């Protein structure tokens, strides 16, 4: 896998790491916001129009689902 990543990114060295779901979500959200607001950074940032929101108390992956019993 490391060799494939080197070829894909065109790098001599890569260091793949496992990150938590929360870190991955933050990185993806930040990247999406940067992409949406790449043209005009002077105006207030545009928001993402449609988002799926999972509430922890209603059975998100981090909490046991009351329906899974």
Short mmCIF file of C-alpha atoms in Angstrom, two decimals:
data_model
loop_
_atom_site.label_atom_id
_atom_site.label_comp_id
_atom_site.label_asym_id
_atom_site.label_seq_id
_atom_site.Cartn_x
_atom_site.Cartn_y
_atom_site.Cartn_z
CA UNK A 1 0.00 0.00 0.00
CA UNK A 2 2.83 2.41 0.79
CA UNK A 3 4.33 1.90 -2.65
CA UNK A 4 0.97 2.54 -4.30
CA UNK A 5 0.57 5.77 -2.30
CA UNK A 6 4.06 6.90 -3.33
CA UNK A 7 3.18 6.39 -6.97
CA UNK A 8 -0.26 7.98 -6.64
CA UNK A 9 1.03 11.13 -4.91
CA UNK A 10 4.35 11.21 -6.76
CA UNK A 11 6.31 11.30 -3.49
CA UNK A 12 9.45 9.56 -2.39
CA UNK A 13 8.08 8.94 1.12
CA UNK A 14 4.60 8.55 2.60
CA UNK A 15 3.46 7.91 6.15
CA UNK A 16 -0.06 6.46 6.21
CA UNK A 17 -1.83 6.82 9.56
CA UNK A 18 -5.14 5.72 10.93
CA UNK A 19 -7.24 8.65 12.14
CA UNK A 20 -10.41 8.69 14.18
CA UNK A 21 -13.82 9.24 12.63
CA UNK A 22 -14.08 12.64 14.28
CA UNK A 23 -10.74 13.75 12.82
CA UNK A 24 -11.72 12.43 9.39
CA UNK A 25 -15.06 14.26 9.56
CA UNK A 26 -13.33 17.52 10.55
CA UNK A 27 -10.83 17.18 7.71
CA UNK A 28 -13.56 16.48 5.16
CA UNK A 29 -15.74 19.34 6.41
CA UNK A 30 -12.81 21.77 6.30
CA UNK A 31 -11.92 20.65 2.78
CA UNK A 32 -15.51 21.06 1.59
CA UNK A 33 -15.75 24.54 3.10
CA UNK A 34 -12.44 25.54 1.48
CA UNK A 35 -13.68 24.23 -1.87
CA UNK A 36 -17.06 26.00 -1.62
CA UNK A 37 -15.43 29.30 -0.69
CA UNK A 38 -12.36 29.11 -2.94
CA UNK A 39 -13.43 31.93 -5.28
CA UNK A 40 -14.29 34.77 -2.90
CA UNK A 41 -12.79 34.68 0.58
CA UNK A 42 -13.78 38.26 1.44
CA UNK A 43 -17.51 37.55 1.79
CA UNK A 44 -18.97 35.49 4.63
CA UNK A 45 -18.47 31.77 3.97
CA UNK A 46 -21.13 29.89 2.03
CA UNK A 47 -22.73 27.04 3.88
CA UNK A 48 -23.20 23.48 2.72
CA UNK A 49 -26.81 23.23 1.51
CA UNK A 50 -27.70 19.70 2.51
CA UNK A 51 -26.11 17.85 5.40
CA UNK A 52 -27.00 14.55 7.02
CA UNK A 53 -26.83 15.00 10.78
CA UNK A 54 -26.70 12.02 13.13
CA UNK A 55 -27.55 12.83 16.74
CA UNK A 56 -25.57 10.77 19.24
CA UNK A 57 -28.52 10.22 21.56
CA UNK A 58 -30.60 8.80 18.70
CA UNK A 59 -28.31 5.94 17.81
CA UNK A 60 -25.31 7.34 15.95
CA UNK A 61 -22.44 4.93 15.38
CA UNK A 62 -20.81 6.21 18.59
CA UNK A 63 -23.81 5.37 20.74
CA UNK A 64 -25.79 2.14 20.99
CA UNK A 65 -29.00 2.33 19.04
CA UNK A 66 -32.20 1.78 21.03
CA UNK A 67 -33.65 0.00 17.97
CA UNK A 68 -30.80 -2.50 17.73
CA UNK A 69 -31.79 -4.38 20.88
#
